[in-house]
Coordinates of C-alpha atoms in Angstrom, one line a residue:
Chain F
M1 CA 56.1 -22.3 -30.7
K2 CA 56.6 -20.6 -34.0
R3 CA 60.0 -20.5 -35.6
A4 CA 59.8 -16.8 -36.2
A5 CA 59.1 -16.0 -32.6
F6 CA 59.7 -12.7 -30.8
S7 CA 62.6 -12.7 -28.4
Q8 CA 61.7 -10.0 -25.9
P9 CA 62.4 -11.5 -22.5
L10 CA 60.0 -9.7 -20.2
M11 CA 56.9 -9.4 -22.2
P12 CA 55.9 -13.1 -22.3
V13 CA 56.4 -13.3 -18.6
A14 CA 54.1 -10.4 -18.1
L15 CA 51.5 -12.0 -20.4
L16 CA 51.6 -15.3 -18.6
L17 CA 51.7 -14.0 -15.1
P18 CA 48.0 -13.2 -14.5
Q19 CA 46.9 -16.6 -15.7
L20 CA 49.6 -18.4 -13.7
V21 CA 48.9 -16.5 -10.5
I22 CA 45.2 -17.2 -10.7
I23 CA 45.9 -20.9 -11.3
A24 CA 48.4 -21.1 -8.5
V25 CA 46.1 -19.4 -5.9
F26 CA 42.8 -20.9 -7.0
F27 CA 43.8 -24.3 -8.3
Y28 CA 47.1 -25.6 -6.9
W29 CA 46.7 -24.3 -3.4
P30 CA 43.1 -25.8 -2.9
A31 CA 44.2 -29.0 -4.7
W32 CA 47.1 -29.3 -2.3
E33 CA 44.9 -28.5 0.7
A34 CA 42.5 -31.3 -0.4
I35 CA 45.3 -33.9 -0.5
Y36 CA 46.9 -32.6 2.7
S37 CA 43.8 -32.5 4.8
S38 CA 42.7 -35.9 3.7
F39 CA 45.3 -37.2 6.1
F40 CA 44.0 -35.3 9.1
L41 CA 40.9 -35.6 11.2
Q42 CA 39.3 -32.3 12.2
D43 CA 38.0 -31.6 15.6
P44 CA 34.2 -31.0 15.1
F45 CA 34.3 -27.9 17.4
G46 CA 37.2 -26.4 15.4
F47 CA 40.0 -27.0 17.8
G48 CA 42.7 -28.0 15.4
S49 CA 43.3 -31.3 13.7
N50 CA 45.2 -34.6 14.2
F51 CA 47.2 -36.5 11.8
V52 CA 45.5 -39.8 11.2
G53 CA 47.4 -41.3 8.2
A54 CA 45.3 -43.2 5.8
N55 CA 42.5 -43.4 8.3
N56 CA 40.1 -41.3 6.3
Y57 CA 40.6 -43.5 3.3
T58 CA 40.1 -46.8 5.2
R59 CA 37.0 -45.2 6.8
L60 CA 35.7 -44.6 3.2
A61 CA 36.6 -48.1 2.1
T62 CA 34.6 -49.7 4.9
S63 CA 31.7 -47.3 4.9
S64 CA 28.5 -49.0 3.7
E65 CA 27.0 -45.6 3.0
Y66 CA 29.9 -44.6 0.8
A67 CA 29.6 -47.9 -1.1
K68 CA 25.9 -47.3 -1.6
V69 CA 26.5 -43.8 -3.0
A70 CA 29.3 -45.1 -5.2
G71 CA 27.0 -47.8 -6.5
F72 CA 24.3 -45.3 -7.3
T73 CA 26.8 -43.1 -9.0
V74 CA 28.0 -45.9 -11.3
F75 CA 24.4 -46.9 -12.1
F76 CA 23.4 -43.3 -12.7
T77 CA 26.4 -42.5 -14.9
V78 CA 25.9 -45.6 -17.1
I79 CA 22.1 -45.0 -17.5
V80 CA 22.5 -41.3 -18.3
T81 CA 25.3 -41.9 -20.7
V82 CA 23.7 -44.7 -22.6
L83 CA 20.3 -43.1 -22.8
S84 CA 21.4 -39.6 -23.8
L85 CA 24.0 -40.9 -26.3
G86 CA 21.6 -43.3 -27.8
T87 CA 18.8 -40.8 -28.2
A88 CA 21.1 -38.2 -29.6
L89 CA 22.6 -40.6 -32.1
L90 CA 19.1 -41.5 -33.4
L91 CA 18.2 -37.8 -33.7
A92 CA 21.5 -36.8 -35.3
V93 CA 21.3 -39.5 -37.9
K94 CA 17.8 -38.4 -38.8
A95 CA 18.6 -34.7 -38.8
D96 CA 21.6 -35.5 -41.1
K97 CA 19.4 -37.4 -43.4
V98 CA 16.4 -35.1 -43.9
V99 CA 16.6 -32.5 -46.6
R100 CA 13.7 -30.3 -45.6
G101 CA 13.8 -28.4 -42.3
A102 CA 17.2 -29.7 -41.4
K103 CA 18.3 -26.3 -39.9
T104 CA 15.1 -25.9 -38.0
Y105 CA 15.4 -29.3 -36.4
R106 CA 19.0 -28.5 -35.5
T107 CA 17.9 -25.4 -33.6
L108 CA 15.0 -27.1 -31.9
L109 CA 17.1 -30.0 -30.7
M110 CA 20.1 -28.0 -29.4
W111 CA 18.8 -25.0 -27.6
V112 CA 18.4 -26.8 -24.3
Y113 CA 22.2 -26.8 -24.1
A114 CA 21.9 -23.3 -22.7
I115 CA 19.7 -24.2 -19.7
A116 CA 21.6 -24.5 -16.4
P117 CA 21.4 -27.9 -14.7
P118 CA 19.6 -26.5 -11.5
V119 CA 17.0 -24.9 -13.8
A120 CA 16.6 -28.2 -15.5
G121 CA 16.2 -29.8 -12.1
F122 CA 13.6 -27.2 -11.3
L123 CA 11.7 -28.0 -14.5
G124 CA 11.8 -31.6 -13.4
A125 CA 10.4 -30.6 -10.0
L126 CA 7.5 -29.0 -11.8
L127 CA 6.8 -31.9 -14.1
F128 CA 7.1 -34.4 -11.2
D129 CA 5.3 -32.2 -8.7
Q130 CA 3.4 -34.1 -6.0
N131 CA 0.2 -32.1 -6.4
I132 CA 0.2 -30.5 -9.9
G133 CA 2.8 -32.3 -12.0
P134 CA 1.6 -33.8 -15.3
I135 CA 4.0 -36.8 -15.1
T136 CA 2.8 -37.6 -11.6
D137 CA -0.8 -37.4 -12.9
L138 CA 0.1 -39.7 -15.8
F139 CA 1.6 -42.3 -13.4
A140 CA -1.5 -41.9 -11.1
F141 CA -3.7 -42.7 -14.1
F142 CA -1.9 -46.0 -14.3
G143 CA -2.3 -46.5 -10.6
Y144 CA 1.3 -45.7 -9.5
N145 CA 1.8 -43.0 -6.8
L146 CA 5.0 -41.2 -7.8
Q147 CA 6.7 -39.5 -4.9
I148 CA 9.7 -37.4 -5.8
G149 CA 11.9 -36.4 -2.8
L150 CA 10.2 -39.0 -0.6
N151 CA 10.7 -42.3 -2.4
Y152 CA 14.3 -43.2 -3.2
N153 CA 13.6 -45.0 -6.5
D154 CA 11.1 -42.4 -7.7
T155 CA 13.6 -39.6 -7.1
A156 CA 16.3 -41.6 -9.0
F157 CA 13.9 -42.1 -11.9
A158 CA 13.1 -38.3 -12.1
M159 CA 16.8 -37.4 -11.8
I160 CA 17.7 -39.7 -14.7
V161 CA 14.9 -38.3 -16.9
V162 CA 16.0 -34.7 -16.2
S163 CA 19.7 -35.4 -16.6
V164 CA 19.2 -37.2 -19.9
W165 CA 17.0 -34.5 -21.2
K166 CA 19.6 -31.9 -20.4
Q167 CA 22.4 -33.9 -22.0
I168 CA 20.8 -34.8 -25.3
P169 CA 21.7 -31.5 -27.0
V170 CA 25.5 -31.7 -26.4
N171 CA 25.6 -35.2 -27.8
F172 CA 23.4 -34.2 -30.7
I173 CA 25.6 -31.2 -31.7
F174 CA 28.8 -33.3 -31.6
L175 CA 27.3 -36.3 -33.4
L176 CA 25.7 -34.2 -36.1
S177 CA 28.9 -32.3 -36.8
G178 CA 30.7 -35.7 -36.8
L179 CA 28.2 -37.0 -39.3
Q180 CA 28.4 -34.0 -41.5
S181 CA 32.2 -34.2 -41.6
I182 CA 32.0 -37.6 -43.3
P183 CA 33.1 -36.9 -46.9
V184 CA 30.4 -37.0 -49.7
A185 CA 32.6 -39.3 -51.7
V186 CA 32.6 -41.9 -48.9
R187 CA 28.8 -41.7 -48.6
E188 CA 28.3 -42.0 -52.3
A189 CA 30.6 -45.0 -52.6
A190 CA 28.7 -46.7 -49.7
L191 CA 25.4 -45.9 -51.4
I192 CA 26.6 -47.6 -54.6
D193 CA 27.9 -50.6 -52.7
N194 CA 25.0 -51.2 -50.4
K195 CA 21.4 -50.4 -50.7
S196 CA 20.4 -51.2 -47.2
G197 CA 20.4 -48.1 -45.0
T198 CA 20.8 -50.1 -41.8
R199 CA 23.8 -52.0 -43.1
R200 CA 25.3 -48.8 -44.4
F201 CA 25.0 -47.2 -41.0
W202 CA 26.7 -50.0 -39.1
D203 CA 29.4 -50.7 -41.7
I204 CA 30.4 -47.2 -42.8
T205 CA 28.9 -44.4 -40.7
F206 CA 29.2 -45.9 -37.3
P207 CA 32.9 -46.8 -37.5
L208 CA 33.7 -43.3 -38.9
L209 CA 31.7 -41.9 -36.0
A210 CA 33.4 -44.0 -33.4
P211 CA 36.1 -41.5 -32.4
T212 CA 33.5 -38.8 -31.8
A213 CA 31.4 -41.3 -29.9
F214 CA 34.3 -42.3 -27.6
F215 CA 35.2 -38.6 -27.0
L216 CA 31.5 -38.1 -26.1
L217 CA 31.6 -41.1 -23.8
I218 CA 34.2 -39.3 -21.6
I219 CA 32.3 -36.0 -21.8
N220 CA 29.1 -37.8 -20.7
I221 CA 30.8 -39.6 -17.8
T222 CA 32.2 -36.3 -16.7
Y223 CA 28.8 -34.7 -17.0
A224 CA 27.0 -37.4 -15.0
L225 CA 29.7 -37.3 -12.3
F226 CA 30.1 -33.5 -11.9
D227 CA 27.7 -31.3 -13.8
T228 CA 24.5 -33.0 -12.6
F229 CA 25.2 -31.5 -9.2
G230 CA 22.6 -28.8 -9.8
V231 CA 19.9 -31.3 -10.9
I232 CA 20.5 -33.4 -7.8
D233 CA 20.6 -30.4 -5.4
I234 CA 17.2 -29.2 -6.6
M235 CA 15.5 -32.6 -6.9
V236 CA 16.5 -33.9 -3.4
K237 CA 14.6 -30.9 -2.0
G238 CA 16.9 -30.4 1.0
N239 CA 16.7 -34.0 2.1
P240 CA 19.8 -35.8 0.7
A241 CA 19.8 -38.4 3.5
S242 CA 16.9 -40.4 2.1
N243 CA 17.4 -39.7 -1.6
P244 CA 19.8 -40.9 -4.2
I245 CA 23.0 -38.8 -4.4
T246 CA 26.2 -39.0 -6.4
L247 CA 29.8 -39.0 -5.1
V248 CA 30.3 -35.3 -5.8
Y249 CA 27.2 -34.5 -3.9
K250 CA 28.5 -36.5 -1.0
V251 CA 31.8 -34.5 -1.0
Y252 CA 29.6 -31.4 -0.7
T253 CA 27.2 -32.6 2.0
D254 CA 29.9 -34.2 4.2
G255 CA 32.2 -31.2 3.9
F256 CA 29.6 -28.4 4.3
R257 CA 26.8 -29.9 6.3
G258 CA 28.6 -32.7 8.2
S259 CA 31.8 -30.5 8.6
D260 CA 33.9 -33.7 8.2
L261 CA 36.7 -31.9 6.4
G262 CA 39.1 -34.9 6.4
G263 CA 36.5 -37.4 5.1
S264 CA 35.3 -35.0 2.5
S265 CA 38.9 -34.3 1.4
A266 CA 39.6 -38.0 1.1
Q267 CA 36.5 -38.3 -1.1
S268 CA 37.8 -35.4 -3.2
V269 CA 41.2 -37.2 -3.7
V270 CA 39.4 -40.4 -4.8
L271 CA 37.5 -38.4 -7.4
M272 CA 40.7 -36.7 -8.5
V273 CA 42.2 -40.1 -9.2
L274 CA 39.1 -41.0 -11.1
V275 CA 39.2 -37.9 -13.3
L276 CA 42.9 -38.4 -13.9
A277 CA 42.2 -41.9 -15.2
L278 CA 39.4 -40.6 -17.4
T279 CA 41.7 -37.9 -18.8
V280 CA 44.5 -40.3 -19.6
M281 CA 42.0 -42.5 -21.4
Q282 CA 40.8 -39.5 -23.3
F283 CA 44.3 -38.6 -24.5
R284 CA 45.1 -42.1 -25.5
M285 CA 42.1 -42.1 -27.7
L286 CA 42.9 -38.6 -29.0
E287 CA 46.2 -39.9 -30.3
R288 CA 44.3 -42.7 -32.1
R289 CA 41.8 -40.3 -33.5
I290 CA 44.6 -38.6 -35.4
H291 CA 45.2 -41.8 -37.2
Y292 CA 41.6 -42.0 -38.3
T293 CA 41.5 -38.6 -40.0
Chain W
M1 CA 4.7 -35.5 -70.0
T2 CA 4.1 -36.6 -66.5
K3 CA 6.3 -39.6 -67.0
I4 CA 9.6 -37.6 -67.2
S5 CA 8.9 -35.1 -64.4
H6 CA 10.9 -36.4 -61.5
N7 CA 10.4 -33.2 -59.6
K8 CA 7.7 -34.5 -57.4
K9 CA 9.2 -37.5 -55.6
P10 CA 6.7 -39.9 -54.1
L11 CA 6.5 -39.4 -50.4
R12 CA 8.3 -42.4 -48.9
L13 CA 7.4 -44.0 -45.7
S14 CA 10.9 -43.8 -44.3
T15 CA 11.0 -40.0 -44.8
V16 CA 7.8 -39.6 -42.9
V17 CA 9.2 -41.7 -40.1
D18 CA 12.4 -39.6 -40.0
H19 CA 10.4 -36.4 -39.7
A20 CA 8.1 -38.0 -37.1
I21 CA 11.1 -38.9 -34.9
L22 CA 12.6 -35.5 -35.2
V23 CA 9.3 -33.8 -34.4
I24 CA 8.8 -35.9 -31.3
G25 CA 12.4 -35.1 -30.2
A26 CA 11.8 -31.4 -30.7
L27 CA 8.6 -31.6 -28.8
V28 CA 10.1 -33.4 -25.9
M29 CA 12.8 -30.7 -25.7
L30 CA 10.2 -28.0 -25.8
F31 CA 7.5 -29.4 -23.6
P32 CA 8.9 -28.7 -20.1
V33 CA 9.8 -25.1 -20.9
Y34 CA 6.4 -24.6 -22.6
L35 CA 4.7 -25.8 -19.4
A36 CA 6.9 -23.5 -17.3
L37 CA 5.8 -20.6 -19.5
T38 CA 2.1 -21.4 -19.2
T39 CA 2.6 -21.7 -15.4
T40 CA 3.8 -18.1 -15.3
S41 CA 0.4 -17.0 -16.7
H42 CA -1.9 -18.3 -14.0
D43 CA -2.4 -17.2 -10.4
N44 CA -1.2 -19.4 -7.6
I45 CA -4.6 -20.4 -6.2
T46 CA -5.8 -21.7 -9.6
L47 CA -2.6 -23.7 -10.1
S48 CA -2.6 -25.4 -6.7
R49 CA -6.3 -26.2 -7.1
E50 CA -6.5 -27.3 -10.7
G51 CA -2.9 -28.4 -11.5
L52 CA -0.7 -27.3 -14.3
K53 CA -2.4 -25.9 -17.3
F54 CA -1.6 -26.4 -21.0
G55 CA -3.1 -23.1 -22.1
F56 CA -2.2 -19.6 -21.2
G57 CA -4.0 -17.5 -18.6
D58 CA -4.0 -13.7 -18.1
Q59 CA -1.7 -13.4 -15.1
M60 CA 1.6 -13.4 -17.0
G61 CA 2.2 -9.6 -16.7
V62 CA 1.5 -9.6 -13.0
N63 CA 3.7 -12.6 -12.2
F64 CA 6.7 -11.2 -14.2
Y65 CA 6.2 -7.8 -12.7
T66 CA 6.1 -9.2 -9.1
A67 CA 9.1 -11.4 -9.7
M68 CA 11.3 -8.7 -11.3
F69 CA 10.4 -5.6 -9.2
E70 CA 9.2 -6.7 -5.8
K71 CA 11.6 -7.5 -3.1
G72 CA 10.7 -10.3 -0.7
G73 CA 8.8 -13.4 -1.6
F74 CA 11.7 -15.7 -2.3
T75 CA 14.4 -13.6 -0.8
E76 CA 14.2 -10.7 1.5
Q77 CA 16.5 -8.2 0.1
I78 CA 16.6 -8.6 -3.6
D79 CA 14.3 -8.4 -6.6
G80 CA 14.6 -10.2 -10.0
T81 CA 16.1 -7.2 -11.7
K82 CA 19.1 -7.1 -9.3
M83 CA 19.6 -10.9 -9.8
L84 CA 19.5 -10.4 -13.5
I85 CA 22.2 -7.7 -13.2
N86 CA 24.3 -10.0 -11.0
S87 CA 23.9 -12.8 -13.6
L88 CA 25.0 -10.5 -16.3
I89 CA 28.1 -9.4 -14.3
L90 CA 29.0 -13.0 -13.7
G91 CA 28.4 -14.1 -17.3
I92 CA 30.1 -11.1 -19.0
G93 CA 32.8 -10.7 -16.4
F94 CA 33.7 -14.4 -16.6
A95 CA 33.7 -14.4 -20.4
I96 CA 35.9 -11.3 -20.8
G97 CA 38.2 -12.4 -18.0
K98 CA 38.6 -15.8 -19.7
I99 CA 39.3 -14.3 -23.1
V100 CA 41.8 -11.7 -21.9
L101 CA 43.8 -14.1 -19.6
S102 CA 43.8 -17.0 -22.1
M103 CA 44.7 -14.9 -25.2
A104 CA 47.6 -13.3 -23.3
A105 CA 48.9 -16.7 -22.1
A106 CA 48.4 -18.4 -25.4
Y107 CA 50.2 -15.5 -27.2
A108 CA 53.2 -15.8 -24.8
I109 CA 53.4 -19.5 -25.3
V110 CA 53.1 -19.6 -29.1
Y111 CA 54.9 -16.4 -30.2
F112 CA 57.8 -16.0 -27.9
R113 CA 61.2 -17.7 -27.4
L114 CA 60.7 -18.6 -23.8
R115 CA 62.7 -21.0 -21.9
F116 CA 59.9 -22.1 -19.5
A117 CA 57.1 -22.1 -22.2
T118 CA 56.6 -25.8 -22.0
F119 CA 56.6 -25.8 -18.3
A120 CA 54.1 -22.9 -18.2
F121 CA 51.9 -24.8 -20.6
W122 CA 51.9 -27.9 -18.4
I123 CA 51.1 -25.9 -15.3
I124 CA 48.1 -24.5 -17.1
F125 CA 47.3 -27.8 -18.8
T126 CA 47.1 -29.7 -15.4
T127 CA 44.0 -27.7 -14.4
I128 CA 41.8 -29.7 -16.8
L129 CA 42.5 -32.7 -14.6
L130 CA 40.5 -31.4 -11.7
P131 CA 37.1 -29.7 -12.1
L132 CA 36.1 -27.2 -9.4
E133 CA 33.6 -29.6 -8.0
V134 CA 36.2 -32.1 -6.7
R135 CA 38.2 -29.4 -4.9
I136 CA 35.2 -27.4 -3.8
L137 CA 35.7 -27.4 0.0
P138 CA 39.4 -26.3 0.0
S139 CA 38.6 -23.7 -2.7
Y140 CA 35.9 -22.3 -0.5
E141 CA 38.3 -22.1 2.4
V142 CA 41.1 -20.5 0.4
V143 CA 38.7 -17.8 -1.1
T144 CA 37.1 -17.1 2.3
G145 CA 40.6 -16.9 3.9
L146 CA 41.5 -14.2 1.4
G147 CA 38.4 -12.2 2.4
M148 CA 36.8 -12.7 -1.0
A149 CA 33.6 -14.3 0.1
N150 CA 30.5 -12.2 -0.9
T151 CA 32.4 -10.1 -3.5
Y152 CA 32.1 -10.1 -7.3
A153 CA 35.8 -10.9 -7.5
G154 CA 35.4 -14.0 -5.2
L155 CA 32.5 -15.0 -7.5
I156 CA 34.3 -14.7 -10.8
V157 CA 38.1 -15.0 -10.4
P158 CA 38.3 -18.6 -8.9
L159 CA 36.2 -19.8 -11.9
L160 CA 38.9 -18.4 -14.2
A161 CA 41.5 -20.9 -12.9
S162 CA 41.1 -23.4 -15.8
A163 CA 42.8 -24.2 -19.1
T164 CA 40.0 -24.3 -21.6
G165 CA 40.4 -20.9 -23.2
T166 CA 44.1 -21.1 -23.3
F167 CA 44.0 -24.4 -25.3
F168 CA 41.5 -23.0 -27.6
F169 CA 43.6 -19.9 -28.5
R170 CA 46.9 -21.8 -28.5
Q171 CA 45.4 -24.2 -31.1
F172 CA 44.1 -21.3 -33.2
F173 CA 47.4 -19.3 -33.0
L174 CA 49.3 -22.4 -34.1
S175 CA 47.1 -22.5 -37.2
V176 CA 47.8 -18.9 -38.2
P177 CA 50.4 -18.9 -41.1
E178 CA 53.9 -18.3 -40.0
E179 CA 54.5 -15.9 -42.9
L180 CA 52.3 -13.3 -41.2
V181 CA 54.6 -12.9 -38.2
E182 CA 57.7 -13.0 -40.4
A183 CA 56.3 -10.2 -42.6
A184 CA 55.3 -8.2 -39.6
R185 CA 58.8 -8.4 -38.1
I186 CA 60.4 -7.4 -41.4
D187 CA 58.1 -4.4 -41.5
G188 CA 59.4 -3.6 -38.0
A189 CA 56.3 -4.4 -36.0
G190 CA 56.9 -5.4 -32.4
P191 CA 55.0 -8.0 -30.5
G192 CA 52.4 -5.5 -29.2
K193 CA 51.7 -4.1 -32.7
F194 CA 51.5 -7.5 -34.3
F195 CA 49.0 -8.7 -31.6
I196 CA 46.7 -5.7 -31.9
D197 CA 46.9 -5.0 -35.6
I198 CA 47.0 -8.5 -37.0
L199 CA 46.3 -11.3 -34.5
V200 CA 43.2 -9.8 -32.8
P201 CA 41.4 -8.9 -36.1
L202 CA 42.2 -12.5 -37.3
S203 CA 40.8 -14.0 -34.2
R204 CA 37.5 -12.1 -34.2
T205 CA 35.3 -15.1 -35.0
M206 CA 37.2 -17.2 -32.5
I207 CA 36.7 -14.5 -29.8
A208 CA 33.0 -14.3 -30.5
A209 CA 32.6 -18.1 -30.4
I210 CA 34.5 -18.4 -27.1
F211 CA 32.7 -15.5 -25.7
I212 CA 29.3 -17.2 -26.2
I213 CA 30.5 -20.5 -24.7
M214 CA 32.0 -18.8 -21.7
F215 CA 29.1 -16.5 -21.2
V216 CA 26.7 -19.4 -21.0
Y217 CA 29.1 -21.3 -18.8
G218 CA 29.4 -18.3 -16.4
W219 CA 25.8 -17.5 -16.4
N220 CA 24.8 -21.1 -15.6
Q221 CA 27.3 -21.5 -12.6
Y222 CA 25.5 -22.9 -9.6
L223 CA 27.6 -24.7 -7.0
W224 CA 30.3 -22.0 -6.7
P225 CA 27.9 -19.0 -6.3
T226 CA 25.8 -21.1 -3.9
L227 CA 28.8 -21.4 -1.6
I228 CA 30.6 -18.1 -2.0
T229 CA 27.6 -15.7 -2.0
T230 CA 25.5 -15.9 1.2
D231 CA 24.7 -12.2 0.9
E232 CA 21.5 -12.0 -1.0
S233 CA 22.4 -8.8 -2.8
L234 CA 24.9 -10.9 -4.8
F235 CA 22.6 -13.6 -5.8
T236 CA 22.5 -14.5 -9.5
L237 CA 19.3 -15.9 -11.0
V238 CA 20.6 -19.4 -11.2
R239 CA 21.9 -19.2 -7.6
G240 CA 18.4 -17.9 -6.7
I241 CA 16.8 -21.1 -8.0
K242 CA 17.8 -22.8 -4.8
Q243 CA 16.0 -20.1 -2.7
I244 CA 13.0 -20.3 -5.0
T245 CA 12.8 -24.1 -4.7
Q246 CA 13.0 -23.9 -1.0
S247 CA 10.1 -21.4 -0.8
V248 CA 8.0 -23.4 -3.2
Y249 CA 8.6 -26.9 -1.8
E250 CA 9.5 -26.4 1.8
G251 CA 7.2 -23.6 2.8
N252 CA 3.7 -24.0 4.3
T253 CA 1.8 -21.4 2.5
I254 CA 0.4 -21.7 -1.1
P255 CA 3.4 -22.0 -3.3
E256 CA 4.0 -18.9 -5.5
Y257 CA 4.3 -21.0 -8.7
G258 CA 3.7 -18.0 -11.0
Q259 CA 6.5 -15.8 -9.7
A260 CA 8.9 -18.7 -9.2
W261 CA 8.5 -19.7 -12.8
A262 CA 8.7 -16.2 -14.0
L263 CA 12.2 -16.0 -12.4
A264 CA 13.2 -19.4 -13.8
I265 CA 12.2 -18.3 -17.3
I266 CA 14.3 -15.1 -16.9
A267 CA 17.2 -17.4 -15.7
M268 CA 17.1 -19.4 -18.9
L269 CA 16.2 -16.8 -21.5
P270 CA 19.5 -14.9 -22.2
P271 CA 21.7 -18.0 -22.7
V272 CA 19.0 -19.7 -24.7
L273 CA 18.6 -16.7 -27.0
I274 CA 22.3 -16.3 -27.5
V275 CA 22.7 -19.9 -28.3
I276 CA 19.9 -19.8 -30.8
F277 CA 20.8 -16.5 -32.5
F278 CA 24.6 -17.1 -32.7
Q279 CA 24.1 -20.7 -33.4
S280 CA 26.9 -21.1 -36.0
W281 CA 29.5 -19.4 -33.9
F282 CA 28.3 -21.3 -30.9
V283 CA 28.6 -24.7 -32.6
K284 CA 31.9 -23.8 -34.0
G285 CA 33.3 -22.7 -30.7
L286 CA 31.9 -25.8 -28.9
V287 CA 33.2 -28.3 -31.4
E288 CA 36.6 -26.6 -31.8
S289 CA 37.2 -26.0 -28.1
E290 CA 36.6 -29.6 -27.1
K291 CA 39.1 -31.0 -29.6

């Protein structure tokens, strides 16, 4: 709040009200519903619901299917985060280094940010198409029959490729802007002290980039958990049962296709706790980041 | 004389490698979309018989025309033009809604003596803890219960229940020098006048940056439109991708690759163009808003 603030009593209320009403109706109400209905079991024919305590949660904890999906989600998240961050770091370091064409490279490496995940998934479906896809043809050339949507591992592979491709630009933008904010004086001092580019990178650049990288780590985990929904939904081709899916996708299929409202809500709550933990971590780091700069 | 001229540096191997890596990266980014574009220029029978082509054919006009102006094909009641309009309504409506709501809220929090300002801030702040995806089923039930399914309001308003824009403007307002509001008050300007005559003009770049980010975000929404619009006349292009995939991959006839990809190209074009042409605003908005 500013010291020289206005003191009209009604105006700020009127200004805040629309935002608060929308948040109350479309955020707090559904969030409460999710927590509430996670303790109930719905009748599949729509005749009310029974209180079952923590039953929906124990059902999750003992479900081998849920464990499998959780396992894939962890694997998928780690792979997508590592590959997209690593590739983007390499590209950002090079784009920061070159003199000629720096702007053109920036444009060419970031525009994919604007493509929606399901459209990216559709592009993947084209490249990995069973009959006409060039990547499928390439694998066939080496004697492997790639079957997206039919073979669990093949679909997982294609999903990872598409999700990484879609995520490189965001990481690239942040890492490049992080690199460019390193003061010239620091760079020059490092240049005088150390001739080896690799040593310079690991001793000076990388530590200075660490706060950005950590922030991106959280962004990437969130992306892999939630935003890849569109990629997955397109790439499983209407057959999620025999294909790899993530936890968020399971919330959706159980809730809307299986009409297991209680089970789906319990899964939502589990994810809420996960996001909460991630956000707390992010803010802890944010506090430390202030010390850096 | 050649000894002193340092203008022409010898081409170093490492520079060549740097450029090679960047060029490969750029090509990997371009390649899938380039293939999608060539796909729109061939007829369906050629594609299913001979596979994807790396060169352009002569069917592009026909495919785009069919996709944009002919009803049927992927959906029964809507052509590409209507989907484009729906996408624009969602993208622009969401961006404007976001800017208006969050500017107003941030203005109230930063510039007014308000007893529950901190409380209001925390109520808004909490929304970043739970993305729509994790509360999707109850959100669907609430919105359907309010009779907002298959309306533009039901499509846009629930997406507005988040804190991102409010943070962004709060941060920016806090960085505006205090002397400005003092001077305005001494000159007798009320909160309304200060906002419109001083704060909004000062925020122009910020508004543009956040508009671009929010437009792209709104345009690219998929899960929420998929659930809340079952009426085809409300389909957006990105929502339509699902229908298109189903008809391409789950149908029995020859897939209409050409038209399908024409629609997909239209679905990516506006956000891509905006991000490219307003790049500096976009990068600024993205980097600032995530802080």
